[in-house]
Short mmCIF file of C-alpha atoms in Angstrom, two decimals:
data_model
loop_
_atom_site.label_atom_id
_atom_site.label_comp_id
_atom_site.label_asym_id
_atom_site.label_seq_id
_atom_site.Cartn_x
_atom_site.Cartn_y
_atom_site.Cartn_z
CA UNK A 1 170.47 124.08 85.08
CA UNK A 2 168.58 121.47 83.01
CA UNK A 3 171.19 118.82 83.93
CA UNK A 4 170.74 119.60 87.63
CA UNK A 5 166.93 119.34 87.26
CA UNK A 6 167.26 115.99 85.46
CA UNK A 7 169.51 114.60 88.20
CA UNK A 8 167.01 115.68 90.82
CA UNK A 9 164.24 113.82 89.02
CA UNK A 10 166.44 110.71 88.80
CA UNK A 11 167.23 110.84 92.52
CA UNK A 12 163.53 111.34 93.33
CA UNK A 13 162.60 108.32 91.20
CA UNK A 14 165.14 106.15 93.03
CA UNK A 15 163.84 107.35 96.35
CA UNK A 16 160.28 106.65 95.25
CA UNK A 17 161.25 103.17 94.16
CA UNK A 18 162.94 102.45 97.44
CA UNK A 19 159.94 103.75 99.32
CA UNK A 20 157.70 101.38 97.35
CA UNK A 21 159.94 98.44 98.21
CA UNK A 22 159.87 99.44 101.87
CA UNK A 23 156.08 99.70 101.72
CA UNK A 24 156.10 103.42 102.51
CA UNK A 25 154.60 104.64 99.23
CA UNK A 26 152.44 102.90 96.66
CA UNK A 27 151.99 99.86 98.87
CA UNK A 28 149.38 97.43 97.56
CA UNK A 29 146.44 97.46 99.90
CA UNK A 30 145.22 94.18 101.31
CA UNK A 31 142.02 93.30 103.07
CA UNK A 32 142.66 92.65 106.73
CA UNK A 33 141.22 90.07 109.06
CA UNK A 34 138.93 91.68 111.60
CA UNK A 35 139.83 88.80 113.92
CA UNK A 36 143.64 88.88 113.78
CA UNK A 37 144.65 92.01 111.86
CA UNK A 38 146.70 89.93 109.43
CA UNK A 39 146.42 90.63 105.72
CA UNK A 40 144.39 88.46 103.39
CA UNK A 41 145.83 87.58 99.98
CA UNK A 42 149.36 88.42 101.14
CA UNK A 43 152.04 85.75 100.73
CA UNK A 44 154.20 87.57 103.30
CA UNK A 45 151.54 87.23 105.98
CA UNK A 46 150.51 83.60 105.74
CA UNK A 47 149.05 83.55 102.26
CA UNK A 48 145.41 83.05 103.29
CA UNK A 49 143.50 83.87 100.13
CA UNK A 50 139.96 85.15 100.39
CA UNK A 51 138.09 85.83 97.17
CA UNK A 52 135.63 88.66 97.15
CA UNK A 53 131.98 87.78 96.73
CA UNK A 54 131.15 87.44 93.07
CA UNK A 55 127.85 87.45 91.30
CA UNK A 56 126.39 84.02 91.97
CA UNK A 57 126.32 82.23 88.66
CA UNK A 58 123.07 80.80 87.38
CA UNK A 59 123.69 77.30 86.07
CA UNK A 60 122.61 76.23 82.59
CA UNK A 61 118.83 75.90 82.25
CA UNK A 62 118.08 77.41 85.66
CA UNK A 63 116.01 80.39 86.80
CA UNK A 64 116.56 82.31 90.04
CA UNK A 65 113.62 82.14 92.45
CA UNK A 66 113.65 84.69 95.25
CA UNK A 67 112.57 83.01 98.47
CA UNK A 68 109.86 84.10 100.87
CA UNK A 69 106.87 83.01 102.88
CA UNK A 70 103.74 81.38 101.52
CA UNK A 71 100.88 79.14 102.54
CA UNK A 72 101.81 75.63 101.58
CA UNK A 73 98.97 73.20 101.00
CA UNK A 74 95.37 73.19 99.85
CA UNK A 75 93.87 76.22 98.10
CA UNK A 76 90.59 74.60 97.07
CA UNK A 77 88.08 72.11 98.43
CA UNK A 78 89.53 68.70 99.25
CA UNK A 79 87.19 66.80 96.93
CA UNK A 80 89.34 63.65 97.11
CA UNK A 81 88.99 63.49 100.89
CA UNK A 82 92.73 62.89 101.32
CA UNK A 83 93.35 65.83 103.63
CA UNK A 84 97.06 65.34 103.08
CA UNK A 85 97.79 69.00 102.33
CA UNK A 86 96.55 70.95 105.35
CA UNK A 87 97.46 74.63 104.76
CA UNK A 88 100.45 75.87 106.75
CA UNK A 89 102.61 78.95 106.41
CA UNK A 90 106.29 78.25 105.76
CA UNK A 91 109.34 80.03 104.34
CA UNK A 92 111.78 78.81 101.72
CA UNK A 93 115.14 80.39 101.05
CA UNK A 94 116.09 81.56 97.56
CA UNK A 95 117.07 78.87 95.09
CA UNK A 96 117.38 78.02 91.40
CA UNK A 97 115.05 75.75 89.44
CA UNK A 98 114.85 74.58 85.83
CA UNK A 99 112.87 76.82 83.52
CA UNK A 100 111.37 73.73 81.91
CA UNK A 101 110.99 70.03 82.54
CA UNK A 102 113.93 67.85 81.50
CA UNK A 103 113.38 66.86 77.86
CA UNK A 104 113.99 63.64 75.96
CA UNK A 105 117.03 65.14 74.23
CA UNK A 106 118.60 66.04 77.57
CA UNK A 107 118.14 62.54 78.90
CA UNK A 108 119.50 61.04 75.68
CA UNK A 109 122.59 63.23 76.14
CA UNK A 110 122.99 61.61 79.56
CA UNK A 111 122.72 58.12 78.06
CA UNK A 112 125.21 59.04 75.33
CA UNK A 113 127.75 59.96 78.00
CA UNK A 114 127.10 56.78 79.99
CA UNK A 115 127.45 54.54 76.93
CA UNK A 116 130.83 56.03 76.05
CA UNK A 117 132.36 56.39 79.53
CA UNK A 118 131.10 53.03 80.80
CA UNK A 119 131.52 51.03 77.60
CA UNK A 120 133.26 48.15 79.41
CA UNK A 121 130.94 45.09 79.72
CA UNK A 122 131.27 45.19 83.51
CA UNK A 123 129.02 48.26 83.50
CA UNK A 124 126.19 46.66 81.54
CA UNK A 125 123.84 46.76 84.55
CA UNK A 126 124.57 50.47 85.03
CA UNK A 127 123.62 51.27 81.46
CA UNK A 128 120.54 49.09 81.49
CA UNK A 129 119.38 50.67 84.74
CA UNK A 130 119.60 54.20 83.35
CA UNK A 131 117.26 53.78 80.40
CA UNK A 132 113.68 55.01 80.82
CA UNK A 133 110.94 52.41 80.73
CA UNK A 134 109.16 53.05 77.43
CA UNK A 135 106.67 50.28 78.21
CA UNK A 136 104.87 52.70 80.54
CA UNK A 137 102.91 53.76 77.45
CA UNK A 138 101.29 50.36 77.05
CA UNK A 139 97.69 49.67 77.98
CA UNK A 140 95.62 46.55 77.47
CA UNK A 141 92.78 48.51 75.88
CA UNK A 142 94.57 51.24 73.90
CA UNK A 143 96.84 51.40 70.85
CA UNK A 144 99.91 53.20 72.22
CA UNK A 145 102.65 51.17 70.57
CA UNK A 146 103.87 54.16 68.50
CA UNK A 147 104.70 55.97 71.75
CA UNK A 148 106.50 52.89 73.06
CA UNK A 149 108.73 52.88 69.99
CA UNK A 150 109.18 56.55 69.15
CA UNK A 151 108.27 58.98 71.97
CA UNK A 152 111.71 58.86 73.60
CA UNK A 153 113.81 58.49 70.44
CA UNK A 154 112.18 60.33 67.53
CA UNK A 155 113.55 63.85 66.86
CA UNK A 156 109.99 65.19 66.73
CA UNK A 157 109.84 64.58 70.49
CA UNK A 158 113.29 65.99 71.35
CA UNK A 159 111.94 68.76 73.54
CA UNK A 160 109.05 66.87 75.04
CA UNK A 161 109.40 65.88 78.71
CA UNK A 162 111.12 62.58 79.37
CA UNK A 163 108.78 60.09 81.07
CA UNK A 164 109.14 56.51 82.26
CA UNK A 165 111.91 57.67 84.60
CA UNK A 166 111.97 56.56 88.24
CA UNK A 167 112.83 58.84 91.14
CA UNK A 168 116.19 57.07 91.45
CA UNK A 169 116.99 57.66 87.77
CA UNK A 170 116.06 61.33 88.09
CA UNK A 171 118.33 61.58 91.15
CA UNK A 172 121.26 60.04 89.24
CA UNK A 173 120.67 62.40 86.31
CA UNK A 174 121.10 65.33 88.71
CA UNK A 175 124.49 63.99 89.85
CA UNK A 176 125.63 63.56 86.24
CA UNK A 177 124.45 67.06 85.32
CA UNK A 178 126.34 68.59 88.24
CA UNK A 179 129.57 66.93 87.14
CA UNK A 180 129.23 67.87 83.48
CA UNK A 181 128.49 71.53 84.29
CA UNK A 182 131.38 71.79 86.76
CA UNK A 183 133.81 70.03 84.44
CA UNK A 184 132.92 72.54 81.74
CA UNK A 185 133.40 75.41 84.22
CA UNK A 186 136.93 74.19 85.04
CA UNK A 187 137.81 73.78 81.36
CA UNK A 188 136.51 77.26 80.51
CA UNK A 189 138.54 78.75 83.39
CA UNK A 190 141.67 76.89 82.27
CA UNK A 191 142.00 74.57 85.27
CA UNK A 192 141.26 71.37 83.34
CA UNK A 193 142.59 70.54 79.88
CA UNK A 194 139.91 70.19 77.22
CA UNK A 195 141.43 66.85 76.16
CA UNK A 196 140.12 65.33 79.39
CA UNK A 197 136.77 64.93 77.62
CA UNK A 198 138.27 62.67 74.94
CA UNK A 199 139.95 60.61 77.63
CA UNK A 200 136.71 60.08 79.53
CA UNK A 201 134.59 59.38 76.47
CA UNK A 202 137.00 56.66 75.40
CA UNK A 203 135.84 54.22 78.07
CA UNK A 204 137.19 56.17 81.05
CA UNK A 205 135.06 54.17 83.46
CA UNK A 206 135.77 54.99 87.09
CA UNK A 207 138.27 57.67 86.10
CA UNK A 208 135.68 60.26 85.10
CA UNK A 209 135.16 63.71 86.54
CA UNK A 210 133.06 63.86 89.67
CA UNK A 211 132.80 67.14 91.54
CA UNK A 212 133.23 65.75 95.04
CA UNK A 213 135.97 63.34 93.98
CA UNK A 214 137.82 66.29 92.45
CA UNK A 215 137.44 68.49 95.53
CA UNK A 216 138.62 65.66 97.82
CA UNK A 217 141.72 64.99 95.72
CA UNK A 218 140.54 61.57 94.51
CA UNK A 219 140.39 62.72 90.87
CA UNK A 220 143.00 64.81 89.08
CA UNK A 221 142.09 64.61 85.42
CA UNK A 222 144.38 66.63 83.18
CA UNK A 223 145.24 69.92 84.94
CA UNK A 224 145.15 72.94 82.68
CA UNK A 225 147.44 75.96 82.52
CA UNK A 226 145.58 79.12 83.49
CA UNK A 227 146.71 82.34 81.84
CA UNK A 228 149.48 84.08 83.75
CA UNK A 229 148.85 87.51 85.16
CA UNK A 230 145.12 87.02 85.64
CA UNK A 231 143.70 89.28 88.32
CA UNK A 232 141.74 86.40 89.80
CA UNK A 233 144.52 83.81 89.47
CA UNK A 234 144.57 81.18 92.21
CA UNK A 235 147.57 81.23 94.55
CA UNK A 236 148.97 78.94 97.21
CA UNK A 237 150.34 80.07 100.58
CA UNK A 238 153.69 81.00 98.99
CA UNK A 239 152.04 83.13 96.32
CA UNK A 240 152.62 80.59 93.54
CA UNK A 241 149.91 79.88 90.94
CA UNK A 242 147.91 76.74 91.59
CA UNK A 243 145.82 74.69 89.21
CA UNK A 244 143.67 72.84 91.76
CA UNK A 245 140.37 74.60 92.38
CA UNK A 246 138.64 74.66 95.75
CA UNK A 247 134.96 75.33 96.26
CA UNK A 248 135.90 78.52 98.12
CA UNK A 249 137.27 79.95 94.86
CA UNK A 250 133.76 80.53 93.51
CA UNK A 251 134.33 78.74 90.20
CA UNK A 252 132.29 75.57 90.76
CA UNK A 253 128.52 75.35 90.87
CA UNK A 254 126.48 73.81 93.67
CA UNK A 255 124.80 70.45 93.13
CA UNK A 256 121.92 70.01 90.75
CA UNK A 257 119.24 68.07 92.64
CA UNK A 258 115.52 67.43 92.75
CA UNK A 259 113.62 70.33 94.33
CA UNK A 260 112.03 69.85 97.73
CA UNK A 261 108.25 69.77 97.78
CA UNK A 262 108.16 73.19 99.44
CA UNK A 263 110.51 74.69 96.84
CA UNK A 264 108.56 73.17 93.99
CA UNK A 265 105.19 74.37 95.31
CA UNK A 266 106.53 77.87 96.03
CA UNK A 267 108.06 78.11 92.57
CA UNK A 268 104.85 76.84 90.96
CA UNK A 269 102.75 79.57 92.55
CA UNK A 270 105.04 82.25 91.08
CA UNK A 271 104.27 84.76 93.81
CA UNK A 272 106.18 87.76 92.48
CA UNK A 273 105.21 91.39 92.99
CA UNK A 274 104.16 92.94 89.70
CA UNK A 275 106.27 96.02 90.42
CA UNK A 276 109.26 94.87 92.49
CA UNK A 277 111.48 97.68 93.68
CA UNK A 278 115.31 97.49 93.60
CA UNK A 279 116.73 97.14 97.08
CA UNK A 280 118.99 100.16 96.70
CA UNK A 281 116.07 102.37 95.67
CA UNK A 282 114.88 102.96 99.19
CA UNK A 283 112.69 105.90 98.16
CA UNK A 284 110.10 103.34 97.09
CA UNK A 285 110.14 100.02 98.85
CA UNK A 286 108.18 97.02 97.61
CA UNK A 287 105.16 96.21 99.70
CA UNK A 288 105.02 92.98 101.70
CA UNK A 289 101.98 91.55 99.98
CA UNK A 290 100.65 88.04 100.48
CA UNK A 291 98.07 87.14 97.85
CA UNK A 292 98.70 83.45 97.43
CA UNK A 293 95.28 81.89 97.50
CA UNK A 294 95.37 81.33 93.77
CA UNK A 295 94.43 77.86 92.60
CA UNK A 296 96.95 77.29 89.81
CA UNK A 297 100.40 78.49 88.79
CA UNK A 298 99.09 81.86 87.66
CA UNK A 299 96.92 84.51 89.29
CA UNK A 300 93.19 83.94 89.38
CA UNK A 301 91.93 85.70 86.27
CA UNK A 302 88.71 84.56 84.69
CA UNK A 303 85.77 82.24 84.95
CA UNK A 304 87.66 78.96 85.40
CA UNK A 305 91.27 80.14 85.78
CA UNK A 306 92.40 77.63 83.14
CA UNK A 307 91.95 79.79 80.05
CA UNK A 308 93.31 83.17 78.99
CA UNK A 309 90.78 85.94 79.55
CA UNK A 310 92.67 88.81 77.94
CA UNK A 311 91.06 90.23 74.86
CA UNK A 312 92.84 89.25 71.67
CA UNK A 313 93.85 86.21 69.68
CA UNK A 314 94.68 84.20 72.82
CA UNK A 315 91.40 84.80 74.59
CA UNK A 316 89.93 81.45 75.62
CA UNK A 317 93.19 79.54 75.00
CA UNK A 318 94.04 76.87 77.55
CA UNK A 319 96.96 77.82 79.80
CA UNK A 320 98.08 74.25 80.51
CA UNK A 321 98.03 70.73 79.10
CA UNK A 322 95.47 68.63 80.98
CA UNK A 323 92.40 66.44 80.55
CA UNK A 324 89.29 68.63 80.62
CA UNK A 325 86.89 65.75 81.10
CA UNK A 326 86.38 62.09 80.38
CA UNK A 327 87.59 61.39 76.85
CA UNK A 328 88.57 65.03 76.22
CA UNK A 329 92.35 65.31 76.01
CA UNK A 330 92.61 68.09 73.43
CA UNK A 331 89.22 69.23 72.21
CA UNK A 332 87.53 68.97 68.82
CA UNK A 333 88.97 69.42 65.29
CA UNK A 334 89.19 73.05 64.32
CA UNK A 335 88.84 74.06 67.96
CA UNK A 336 91.50 72.14 69.84
CA UNK A 337 91.74 73.39 73.42
CA UNK A 338 95.28 72.55 74.59
CA UNK A 339 96.48 71.20 71.21
CA UNK A 340 98.10 68.08 72.67
CA UNK A 341 96.68 64.62 73.38
CA UNK A 342 99.89 63.52 75.17
CA UNK A 343 102.71 65.55 76.78
CA UNK A 344 103.55 68.71 74.86
CA UNK A 345 106.85 70.58 74.38
CA UNK A 346 108.57 71.60 77.61
CA UNK A 347 108.41 75.30 76.65
CA UNK A 348 104.76 75.30 75.60
CA UNK A 349 101.79 76.79 77.49
CA UNK A 350 101.73 79.69 79.90
CA UNK A 351 104.78 80.57 82.02
CA UNK A 352 104.13 81.68 85.59
CA UNK A 353 105.44 84.70 87.49
CA UNK A 354 108.96 83.26 87.75
CA UNK A 355 109.02 82.41 84.04
CA UNK A 356 108.66 78.68 84.67
CA UNK A 357 106.83 76.48 82.19
CA UNK A 358 104.42 73.65 82.87
CA UNK A 359 104.33 73.84 86.63
CA UNK A 360 100.70 72.86 86.07
CA UNK A 361 99.89 70.06 83.67
CA UNK A 362 101.96 68.38 80.93
CA UNK A 363 103.61 65.85 83.29
CA UNK A 364 103.66 65.33 87.02
CA UNK A 365 107.12 65.93 88.49
CA UNK A 366 109.19 64.05 91.03
CA UNK A 367 110.32 66.08 94.03
CA UNK A 368 112.88 65.10 96.66
CA UNK A 369 110.54 64.46 99.58
CA UNK A 370 109.45 61.16 101.05
CA UNK A 371 105.66 61.13 101.23
CA UNK A 372 103.70 61.16 104.45
CA UNK A 373 100.02 62.17 104.62
CA UNK A 374 100.58 64.56 107.50
CA UNK A 375 104.12 65.72 106.86
CA UNK A 376 103.10 69.36 107.02
CA UNK A 377 101.98 68.89 110.63
CA UNK A 378 105.50 67.88 111.70
CA UNK A 379 107.92 69.66 109.38
CA UNK A 380 110.00 72.73 110.14
CA UNK A 381 108.56 76.03 108.96
CA UNK A 382 111.85 77.05 107.28
CA UNK A 383 112.95 74.99 104.26
CA UNK A 384 110.67 72.04 105.19
CA UNK A 385 111.75 68.63 103.88
CA UNK A 386 111.29 64.99 104.78
CA UNK A 387 113.86 62.48 103.55
CA UNK A 388 117.14 63.21 105.32
CA UNK A 389 119.69 60.46 105.78
CA UNK A 390 122.80 62.04 107.30
CA UNK A 391 125.97 60.50 105.92
CA UNK A 392 129.73 60.72 106.11
CA UNK A 393 132.54 59.70 103.76
CA UNK A 394 133.37 56.00 103.87
CA UNK A 395 137.06 55.98 104.74
CA UNK A 396 137.32 52.22 105.28
CA UNK A 397 139.27 51.84 102.01
CA UNK A 398 141.83 54.46 102.99
CA UNK A 399 143.01 57.55 101.14
CA UNK A 400 143.01 57.04 97.40
CA UNK A 401 140.18 54.48 97.59
CA UNK A 402 137.24 56.66 98.50
CA UNK A 403 135.48 56.28 95.15
CA UNK A 404 133.05 53.62 94.03
CA UNK A 405 133.14 51.87 90.65
CA UNK A 406 131.41 54.86 89.00
CA UNK A 407 133.99 57.34 90.28
CA UNK A 408 131.79 58.83 92.97
CA UNK A 409 132.74 59.31 96.62
CA UNK A 410 131.36 56.54 98.82
CA UNK A 411 129.18 57.57 101.75
CA UNK A 412 127.79 55.64 104.70
CA UNK A 413 125.20 56.69 107.33
CA UNK A 414 126.61 58.31 110.42
CA UNK A 415 126.83 56.09 113.48
CA UNK A 416 124.01 56.82 115.91
CA UNK A 417 126.40 56.06 118.76
CA UNK A 418 128.45 59.10 117.73
CA UNK A 419 125.38 61.35 117.84
CA UNK A 420 124.14 60.59 121.34
CA UNK A 421 125.43 63.89 122.76
CA UNK A 422 124.18 66.07 119.93
CA UNK A 423 121.25 68.33 120.69
CA UNK A 424 119.91 68.91 117.17
CA UNK A 425 119.68 65.28 116.03
CA UNK A 426 120.44 61.82 117.43
CA UNK A 427 119.77 59.51 114.47
CA UNK A 428 121.27 59.51 111.00
CA UNK A 429 118.12 58.03 109.46
CA UNK A 430 115.51 60.79 109.66
CA UNK A 431 113.17 59.65 106.87
CA UNK A 432 110.58 58.37 109.36
CA UNK A 433 111.31 60.87 112.14
CA UNK A 434 108.16 61.35 114.29
CA UNK A 435 106.22 59.23 111.81
CA UNK A 436 107.04 55.55 111.85
CA UNK A 437 110.01 55.52 114.23
CA UNK A 438 110.44 54.55 117.87
CA UNK A 439 109.70 58.08 119.08
CA UNK A 440 106.30 58.28 117.42
CA UNK A 441 105.38 54.63 118.05
CA UNK A 442 103.76 54.62 114.62
CA UNK A 443 104.45 51.83 112.13
CA UNK A 444 103.66 51.59 108.43
CA UNK A 445 102.72 48.10 107.28
CA UNK A 446 103.51 48.60 103.63
CA UNK A 447 101.30 46.43 101.46
CA UNK A 448 99.22 45.36 104.46
CA UNK A 449 97.65 48.41 106.03
CA UNK A 450 98.98 51.14 103.72
CA UNK A 451 100.72 51.80 100.42
CA UNK A 452 102.96 54.40 102.05
CA UNK A 453 106.56 53.40 102.78
CA UNK A 454 109.95 55.05 103.24
CA UNK A 455 110.39 54.71 99.48
CA UNK A 456 107.22 56.66 98.65
CA UNK A 457 108.16 59.93 96.92
CA UNK A 458 105.94 62.95 96.33
CA UNK A 459 104.81 63.88 92.82
CA UNK A 460 103.38 67.32 92.02
CA UNK A 461 101.77 69.38 89.29
CA UNK A 462 99.24 67.23 87.47
CA UNK A 463 99.67 65.95 83.92
CA UNK A 464 98.24 65.65 80.44
CA UNK A 465 95.99 62.83 81.64
CA UNK A 466 94.77 64.48 84.88
CA UNK A 467 91.65 66.49 85.67
CA UNK A 468 92.13 70.14 86.73
CA UNK A 469 92.00 69.33 90.46
CA UNK A 470 95.49 67.81 90.33
CA UNK A 471 96.96 70.87 88.60
CA UNK A 472 96.83 72.92 91.79
CA UNK A 473 100.36 73.34 93.24
CA UNK A 474 99.02 72.36 96.67
CA UNK A 475 97.76 68.95 95.49
CA UNK A 476 100.05 66.04 96.25
CA UNK A 477 100.30 62.35 95.40
CA UNK A 478 103.02 59.73 95.64
CA UNK A 479 104.64 56.80 93.90
CA UNK A 480 107.40 54.39 94.91
CA UNK A 481 110.85 55.71 93.99
CA UNK A 482 111.64 52.68 91.82
CA UNK A 483 108.47 52.95 89.73
CA UNK A 484 107.66 55.14 86.72
CA UNK A 485 104.75 56.31 84.61
CA UNK A 486 103.94 57.91 81.24
CA UNK A 487 102.63 60.90 83.19
CA UNK A 488 105.66 61.59 85.43
CA UNK A 489 108.81 63.53 84.54
CA UNK A 490 111.05 65.89 86.52
CA UNK A 491 113.03 69.11 86.62
CA UNK A 492 116.17 69.97 88.60
CA UNK A 493 116.91 72.60 91.22
CA UNK A 494 120.04 74.05 92.83
CA UNK A 495 120.68 75.73 96.18
CA UNK A 496 121.48 79.43 96.07
CA UNK A 497 124.31 80.91 98.11
CA UNK A 498 124.44 84.56 99.05
CA UNK A 499 121.92 87.41 99.12
CA UNK A 500 118.33 86.22 99.16
CA UNK A 501 117.15 89.01 96.86
CA UNK A 502 119.20 88.18 93.80
CA UNK A 503 122.44 87.05 92.21
CA UNK A 504 124.27 90.39 92.15
CA UNK A 505 127.34 90.90 94.33
CA UNK A 506 126.07 94.42 95.03
CA UNK A 507 123.27 92.97 97.15
CA UNK A 508 123.66 91.88 100.74
CA UNK A 509 121.56 90.08 103.31
CA UNK A 510 120.14 92.25 106.04
CA UNK A 511 119.13 95.90 106.31
CA UNK A 512 122.06 98.31 106.57
CA UNK A 513 121.12 101.66 108.06
CA UNK A 514 123.26 104.83 107.96
CA UNK A 515 125.91 104.91 110.66
CA UNK A 516 124.83 106.80 113.79
CA UNK A 517 127.21 108.92 115.77
CA UNK A 518 127.25 108.01 119.42
CA UNK A 519 126.12 110.80 121.68
CA UNK A 520 128.49 111.77 124.43
#
């Protein structure tokens, strides 16, 4: 009897196995295309791999800023008479931004990489052009030579904001940072060999990792060997493991870049509800409150809004690093107000609602936008920005020759002749759109009738040497993109992909109501 029972089990197991092979029982479920009905992630049905939405990773140094609407522009009397920040309501999408300004040590890390990768004499101009101008500290009637010599290099100033950096240098730093972060991401995931770093740092020159060069197949590096059997292993159309990562795989980060003026101003205001409600907790929904008439990067609280008013040891302490009045950079001995005569540490002073430091004071910060006095009268009301130059890959050198001498993909402006039938834009150069171009019939005579040009970039936030007026997030000034100052630094930003409310894959865009049964 037992033998008969055992044989029955054996026969049942064989039948079960056969059923699995035939897909009748235990078949692995695949997501299906709602367009074609074909399976995703199935090598037997075309091998089109679609990775499920993952939690959007927050890059090193960044903070998530949930987007929304706000009044961009002036929040106090225009005592300067510029009237270049007329209030206007706009919306910015969610994004990431640096928690602090970029410090001296971070910029020296960048120079260390440049000096090792581009050690060949042919790159001397590249190296020389990357160094900050320490002579910005000099003044004919002040003794600032110690800052010229030591502010950028001395370890005591490691985490003080880098200054003397032009807009162009800040822009190039963002490109370098993107590549270093993404190269590390590929190494950590096993898709690039860790020895690629030694190869690059030994005078790699053009053959260094660049995110776009990698994605376009112009850079291979040293492919790694990902662990076999990983649930999220990358596969080709035949179901074989692949070592080349695509952006669709969700491993690489988006580009680090300078924030737009709208993003920077929105982030500076820190307009976050004090009691935000989780989206899934629909029993209590967060109110749609707009209380953004504050003057500085924190809520109006006190007699001058620049000092802490809470009872305790910090009562009366200055919330930012600025110049209170003529000749008063830090107060009197034994009663120093902001405790810093020059820029202070990047993580000092009061963080705003998003947890961002020094959005008011310390150093002014470069943003991406080209300056125009009345930009806010022309700009879009969603993600406003002036400075677009629409480009395409320069394919004149042919496949395999798309990179420049620094290893980056070469781009050229789009041909206007190819855009004549487009409805959304007709010119690749949009920097002076409706303000200095043929459509507006307005011309800027730089150096003759105005100091504004297509190279004028917006600076925001006020600095250690500015009066409180310039600390307001709505205040705006400009400087040419190839100039620098001892009062100007920068921080980076990154676009956010996915749900606007956060970085969790459990969140979705849109409101999803319970399904309703159709009445018959």
